[in-house]
Tab-separated table of C-alpha atoms in Angstrom:
chain	number	residue	atom	x	y	z
A	1	MET	CA	1.994	-13.256	-14.043
A	2	LYS	CA	-1.405	-11.718	-13.619
A	3	VAL	CA	-2.684	-8.967	-11.362
A	4	LEU	CA	-6.323	-8.121	-10.468
A	5	ILE	CA	-6.865	-4.430	-9.657
A	6	LEU	CA	-9.960	-3.625	-7.632
A	7	SER	CA	-12.129	-0.626	-8.581
A	8	GLY	CA	-15.462	0.965	-7.759
A	9	TYR	CA	-17.270	3.532	-5.641
A	10	GLY	CA	-14.536	6.148	-5.559
A	11	ILE	CA	-11.329	4.143	-5.979
A	12	ASN	CA	-9.538	6.288	-8.541
A	13	CYS	CA	-5.936	5.105	-8.985
A	14	GLU	CA	-6.655	1.832	-10.763
A	15	ASP	CA	-5.282	2.859	-14.180
A	16	GLU	CA	-1.969	4.044	-12.839
A	17	THR	CA	-1.599	0.972	-10.669
A	18	LEU	CA	-2.374	-1.371	-13.532
A	19	HIS	CA	0.064	0.500	-15.768
A	20	ALA	CA	2.891	0.013	-13.280
A	21	PHE	CA	2.339	-3.732	-13.142
A	22	ILE	CA	1.985	-4.077	-16.909
A	23	LYS	CA	5.207	-2.183	-17.434
A	24	LEU	CA	6.953	-4.890	-15.432
A	25	GLY	CA	5.541	-7.717	-17.524
A	26	PHE	CA	2.304	-8.527	-15.770
A	27	LYS	CA	-0.957	-9.141	-17.537
A	28	GLY	CA	-3.780	-7.488	-15.644
A	29	LYS	CA	-7.393	-6.576	-15.335
A	30	ILE	CA	-9.365	-3.859	-13.494
A	31	VAL	CA	-12.390	-5.450	-11.858
A	32	HIS	CA	-15.271	-3.577	-10.264
A	33	ILE	CA	-16.089	-4.738	-6.735
A	34	ASN	CA	-19.594	-5.755	-7.848
A	35	ASP	CA	-18.257	-7.896	-10.666
A	36	LEU	CA	-15.831	-9.547	-8.278
A	37	ILE	CA	-18.694	-10.322	-5.914
A	38	LYS	CA	-20.708	-11.748	-8.780
A	39	SER	CA	-17.805	-13.957	-9.837
A	40	PRO	CA	-15.411	-14.299	-6.848
A	41	LYS	CA	-13.633	-17.449	-8.027
A	42	GLN	CA	-11.907	-15.409	-10.778
A	43	LEU	CA	-9.601	-14.042	-8.020
A	44	GLN	CA	-7.778	-17.374	-7.871
A	45	ASN	CA	-6.622	-16.958	-11.496
A	46	TYR	CA	-4.278	-14.117	-10.401
A	47	GLN	CA	-0.970	-13.983	-8.568
A	48	VAL	CA	-1.420	-10.459	-7.248
A	49	PHE	CA	-4.445	-8.680	-5.825
A	50	ALA	CA	-4.113	-4.886	-5.573
A	51	ILE	CA	-6.432	-2.344	-3.975
A	52	PRO	CA	-5.502	1.153	-5.254
A	53	GLY	CA	-5.927	4.558	-3.715
A	54	GLY	CA	-8.903	6.867	-3.875
A	55	PHE	CA	-11.877	7.680	-1.695
A	56	SER	CA	-14.097	4.661	-1.662
A	57	PHE	CA	-17.661	5.562	-0.699
A	58	GLY	CA	-16.459	9.093	-0.197
A	59	ASP	CA	-14.793	8.125	3.089
A	60	ASP	CA	-18.180	8.985	4.564
A	61	THR	CA	-18.017	6.348	7.345
A	62	GLY	CA	-14.272	6.584	7.773
A	63	SER	CA	-11.578	5.955	5.187
A	64	GLY	CA	-11.825	2.481	3.705
A	65	ASN	CA	-14.437	1.369	6.210
A	66	ALA	CA	-17.449	0.957	3.948
A	67	MET	CA	-15.468	-0.854	1.237
A	68	ALA	CA	-13.960	-3.141	3.895
A	69	LYS	CA	-17.419	-4.009	5.136
A	70	LYS	CA	-18.593	-4.769	1.560
A	71	ILE	CA	-15.570	-7.005	1.026
A	72	LYS	CA	-15.948	-8.715	4.391
A	73	ASN	CA	-19.633	-9.425	3.860
A	74	ASN	CA	-19.210	-10.802	0.337
A	75	LEU	CA	-15.626	-11.804	-0.408
A	76	PHE	CA	-13.681	-12.430	2.779
A	77	ASP	CA	-13.559	-16.216	2.494
A	78	TYR	CA	-12.215	-15.931	-1.069
A	79	ILE	CA	-9.581	-13.395	-0.003
A	80	GLN	CA	-8.556	-15.618	2.913
A	81	ASN	CA	-8.159	-18.508	0.493
A	82	PHE	CA	-6.097	-16.262	-1.737
A	83	LEU	CA	-3.838	-15.268	1.207
A	84	GLU	CA	-3.216	-18.921	2.085
A	85	LYS	CA	-1.499	-19.502	-1.277
A	86	ASP	CA	1.829	-18.233	-2.562
A	87	LYS	CA	0.412	-14.915	-3.768
A	88	LEU	CA	0.863	-11.215	-3.048
A	89	VAL	CA	-1.511	-8.452	-1.950
A	90	LEU	CA	-0.880	-4.705	-2.179
A	91	GLY	CA	-3.012	-1.960	-0.629
A	92	ILE	CA	-2.140	1.648	-1.483
A	93	CYS	CA	-3.540	4.583	0.524
A	94	ASN	CA	-7.269	3.856	0.505
A	95	GLY	CA	-6.304	0.282	-0.224
A	96	CYS	CA	-4.146	0.360	2.874
A	97	GLN	CA	-7.043	1.707	4.895
A	98	ILE	CA	-9.275	-1.063	3.543
A	99	LEU	CA	-6.765	-3.810	4.479
A	100	VAL	CA	-6.395	-2.359	7.968
A	101	ASN	CA	-10.211	-2.226	8.425
A	102	LEU	CA	-10.369	-5.862	7.255
A	103	GLY	CA	-7.740	-6.826	9.844
A	104	VAL	CA	-5.595	-8.390	7.085
A	105	VAL	CA	-2.701	-6.254	8.393
A	106	PRO	CA	-1.164	-6.671	10.778
A	107	GLY	CA	-3.294	-9.813	11.185
A	108	LEU	CA	-2.117	-10.621	14.661
A	109	THR	CA	-5.245	-12.316	15.972
A	110	LYS	CA	-8.637	-13.384	14.747
A	111	LYS	CA	-10.106	-10.207	16.203
A	112	ASP	CA	-10.080	-7.402	13.701
A	113	PRO	CA	-9.018	-4.730	13.304
A	114	GLN	CA	-6.116	-4.219	15.701
A	115	VAL	CA	-5.072	-0.900	14.141
A	116	ALA	CA	-6.915	2.227	13.057
A	117	LEU	CA	-6.149	5.094	10.663
A	118	ILE	CA	-7.553	8.439	11.752
A	119	GLU	CA	-7.506	12.131	10.787
A	120	ASN	CA	-4.109	13.702	10.227
A	121	ASN	CA	-2.838	15.862	13.108
A	122	SER	CA	-3.097	18.858	10.799
A	123	ASP	CA	-6.846	18.155	10.367
A	124	ILE	CA	-6.470	18.696	6.654
A	125	TYR	CA	-5.699	16.737	3.524
A	126	GLN	CA	-1.938	16.357	3.056
A	127	CYS	CA	-0.488	15.985	-0.440
A	128	ARG	CA	3.331	16.074	-0.449
A	129	TRP	CA	6.441	14.005	-1.042
A	130	VAL	CA	7.951	12.103	1.886
A	131	ASN	CA	11.079	10.174	2.738
A	132	LEU	CA	10.634	6.621	3.902
A	133	LYS	CA	12.967	4.390	5.839
A	134	ILE	CA	12.295	0.714	5.110
A	135	ASN	CA	12.027	-1.052	8.392
A	136	ASN	CA	11.439	-4.594	7.057
A	137	ASN	CA	12.775	-5.577	3.643
A	138	HIS	CA	12.184	-9.307	4.224
A	139	THR	CA	8.802	-8.888	2.587
A	140	PRO	CA	8.948	-9.662	-1.148
A	141	TRP	CA	7.580	-6.199	-1.867
A	142	LEU	CA	10.463	-4.342	-0.272
A	143	LYS	CA	13.411	-6.676	-0.893
A	144	ASN	CA	16.768	-4.895	-1.169
A	145	ILE	CA	15.180	-1.511	-0.543
A	146	ASP	CA	16.480	0.747	2.258
A	147	TYR	CA	14.879	4.107	1.500
A	148	LEU	CA	12.124	5.476	-0.756
A	149	HIS	CA	10.981	8.906	-1.808
A	150	LEU	CA	7.251	8.772	-2.568
A	151	PRO	CA	4.200	11.086	-2.566
A	152	ILE	CA	1.340	10.833	-0.085
A	153	ALA	CA	-2.224	12.120	-0.578
A	154	HIS	CA	-4.589	11.511	2.297
A	155	GLN	CA	-6.558	13.056	5.171
A	156	GLU	CA	-6.750	10.009	7.396
A	157	GLY	CA	-3.263	8.535	7.423
A	158	LYS	CA	-2.452	8.527	11.129
A	159	PHE	CA	-1.856	5.043	12.452
A	160	ILE	CA	-2.983	4.600	16.019
A	161	ILE	CA	-2.270	1.309	17.803
A	162	PRO	CA	-2.932	0.077	21.335
A	163	ASN	CA	0.213	-0.378	23.429
A	164	ASP	CA	-0.091	-4.181	23.631
A	165	VAL	CA	-0.519	-4.400	19.857
A	166	ILE	CA	2.442	-2.054	19.300
A	167	ASN	CA	4.651	-4.395	21.308
A	168	GLU	CA	3.506	-7.401	19.242
A	169	ILE	CA	4.002	-5.506	15.985
A	170	LYS	CA	7.508	-4.588	17.035
A	171	ASN	CA	8.357	-8.077	18.210
A	172	LYS	CA	7.165	-9.603	14.946
A	173	ASN	CA	8.749	-6.852	12.824
A	174	LEU	CA	5.550	-5.905	11.018
A	175	ILE	CA	6.294	-2.249	10.426
A	176	SER	CA	7.223	-2.143	6.811
A	177	MET	CA	8.159	1.541	6.361
A	178	GLN	CA	8.439	4.668	8.479
A	179	TYR	CA	8.525	8.406	7.742
A	180	ALA	CA	12.041	9.857	7.778
A	181	ASN	CA	13.611	13.291	7.626
A	182	ASP	CA	15.986	14.619	4.966
A	183	ASN	CA	18.937	12.910	6.672
A	184	GLY	CA	17.291	9.484	6.592
A	185	LYS	CA	16.594	9.433	10.282
A	186	LEU	CA	13.122	8.687	11.634
A	187	ALA	CA	10.851	11.728	11.581
A	188	ASN	CA	10.043	11.495	15.331
A	189	ILE	CA	6.495	12.543	14.484
A	190	LYS	CA	7.747	15.955	13.366
A	191	PHE	CA	5.725	17.608	10.639
A	192	PRO	CA	6.130	17.740	7.643
A	193	TYR	CA	8.475	14.751	7.589
A	194	ASN	CA	5.743	12.748	9.278
A	195	PRO	CA	2.775	14.265	7.451
A	196	ASN	CA	-0.017	12.897	9.694
A	197	GLY	CA	1.298	12.283	13.205
A	198	SER	CA	1.326	8.510	12.772
A	199	GLU	CA	2.583	6.591	15.833
A	200	LEU	CA	6.147	5.320	15.530
A	201	ASP	CA	6.253	7.201	12.197
A	202	ILE	CA	4.468	4.257	10.596
A	203	ALA	CA	3.756	4.643	6.898
A	204	GLY	CA	2.990	0.981	6.152
A	205	LEU	CA	2.526	-2.450	7.665
A	206	ILE	CA	2.942	-6.009	6.406
A	207	SER	CA	1.275	-9.277	7.289
A	208	LYS	CA	3.087	-11.897	9.374
A	209	ASP	CA	4.262	-13.779	6.237
A	210	GLY	CA	5.222	-10.545	4.496
A	211	LYS	CA	3.122	-11.215	1.414
A	212	VAL	CA	0.605	-8.429	2.177
A	213	LEU	CA	1.847	-4.856	2.061
A	214	ALA	CA	-0.398	-2.032	3.172
A	215	MET	CA	1.151	1.382	2.612
A	216	MET	CA	-0.155	4.968	2.687
A	217	PRO	CA	2.340	6.468	0.174
A	218	HIS	CA	1.673	6.073	-3.558
A	219	PRO	CA	4.348	4.116	-5.483
A	220	GLU	CA	2.344	4.222	-8.737
A	221	ARG	CA	2.625	8.041	-8.675
A	222	ALA	CA	6.404	7.829	-8.423
A	223	PHE	CA	7.010	5.313	-11.190
A	224	TYR	CA	8.869	7.389	-13.828
A	225	TYR	CA	11.665	9.890	-13.144
A	226	TYR	CA	9.523	12.720	-14.427
A	227	HIS	CA	6.890	12.067	-11.786
A	228	GLN	CA	9.267	13.585	-9.242
A	229	PRO	CA	8.970	17.314	-8.475
A	230	ASN	CA	12.685	17.886	-9.223
A	231	TRP	CA	12.702	15.818	-12.424
A	232	GLN	CA	14.401	18.496	-14.450
A	233	GLU	CA	17.501	18.241	-12.255
A	234	LEU	CA	17.787	14.493	-12.480
A	235	ASN	CA	19.849	12.250	-14.720
A	236	LYS	CA	17.350	11.220	-17.399
A	237	LYS	CA	19.279	8.020	-18.094
A	238	ASN	CA	17.496	6.646	-15.047
A	239	GLU	CA	13.986	6.195	-16.472
A	240	TYR	CA	12.334	5.232	-13.228
A	241	ALA	CA	11.644	6.704	-9.784
A	242	ASP	CA	11.469	4.908	-6.457
A	243	GLY	CA	7.937	3.533	-6.800
A	244	TYR	CA	9.165	1.356	-9.662
A	245	LYS	CA	11.228	-0.724	-7.219
A	246	ILE	CA	8.129	-2.034	-5.432
A	247	PHE	CA	6.501	-3.290	-8.610
A	248	ARG	CA	9.792	-4.709	-9.831
A	249	ASN	CA	10.065	-6.737	-6.669
A	250	ALA	CA	6.656	-8.244	-7.322
A	251	ARG	CA	7.808	-9.301	-10.758
A	252	ASN	CA	11.048	-10.774	-9.405
A	253	TYR	CA	9.139	-12.750	-6.809
A	254	PHE	CA	7.311	-14.711	-9.485
A	255	LYS	CA	10.194	-15.081	-11.940
């Protein structure tokens, strides 16, 4: 099992993301976007393609937009070929924004994108832990997971979706995870449970075949039990936190 982790121009979570995959038995490599453009066929040597969080190009033209344009102009055919095979793609935070800007998720039509991520309702950067209700665990990434407790760190995490697209997303069950309150019920766009005002409390989307997961929360930052803010109160016999489950599912998919 091999994973390629994208880096470059402000992506800054590549080391943590690679560590999570390696801990689950993957072999992996961090590849700068320019090196991938120079040698795009190398992507086909991997089973997983991951785009980590960060602030690519400083979010100057909108979060994930400039990197998405760079990928689309230079690599899109190779990524499309990758998606047509039995492989997995993960986009975390800025990676989620990039996949949305590419139209890879939800990927309903050939027109892209169908979804946008805009400024949080609070108008400020939000960095906090959130509860997540898993809406679709038929994707390999979220198999046998009902709830997650993960951190978010973003300023443009609010999903906005046209009504006709919302209906199609609902009908095809493409909402992967939603923000929830402390009782496990949907946040109903109430802050701070929904930290950004995202429509339908959406925290992540999947592609139609479930093999692409785009999520705003950071599973790589909730990998070990001591990553959690209440780690001193927890049973240390459980070495891992909730983010571990997502990477474990990727491993199990290829076993």
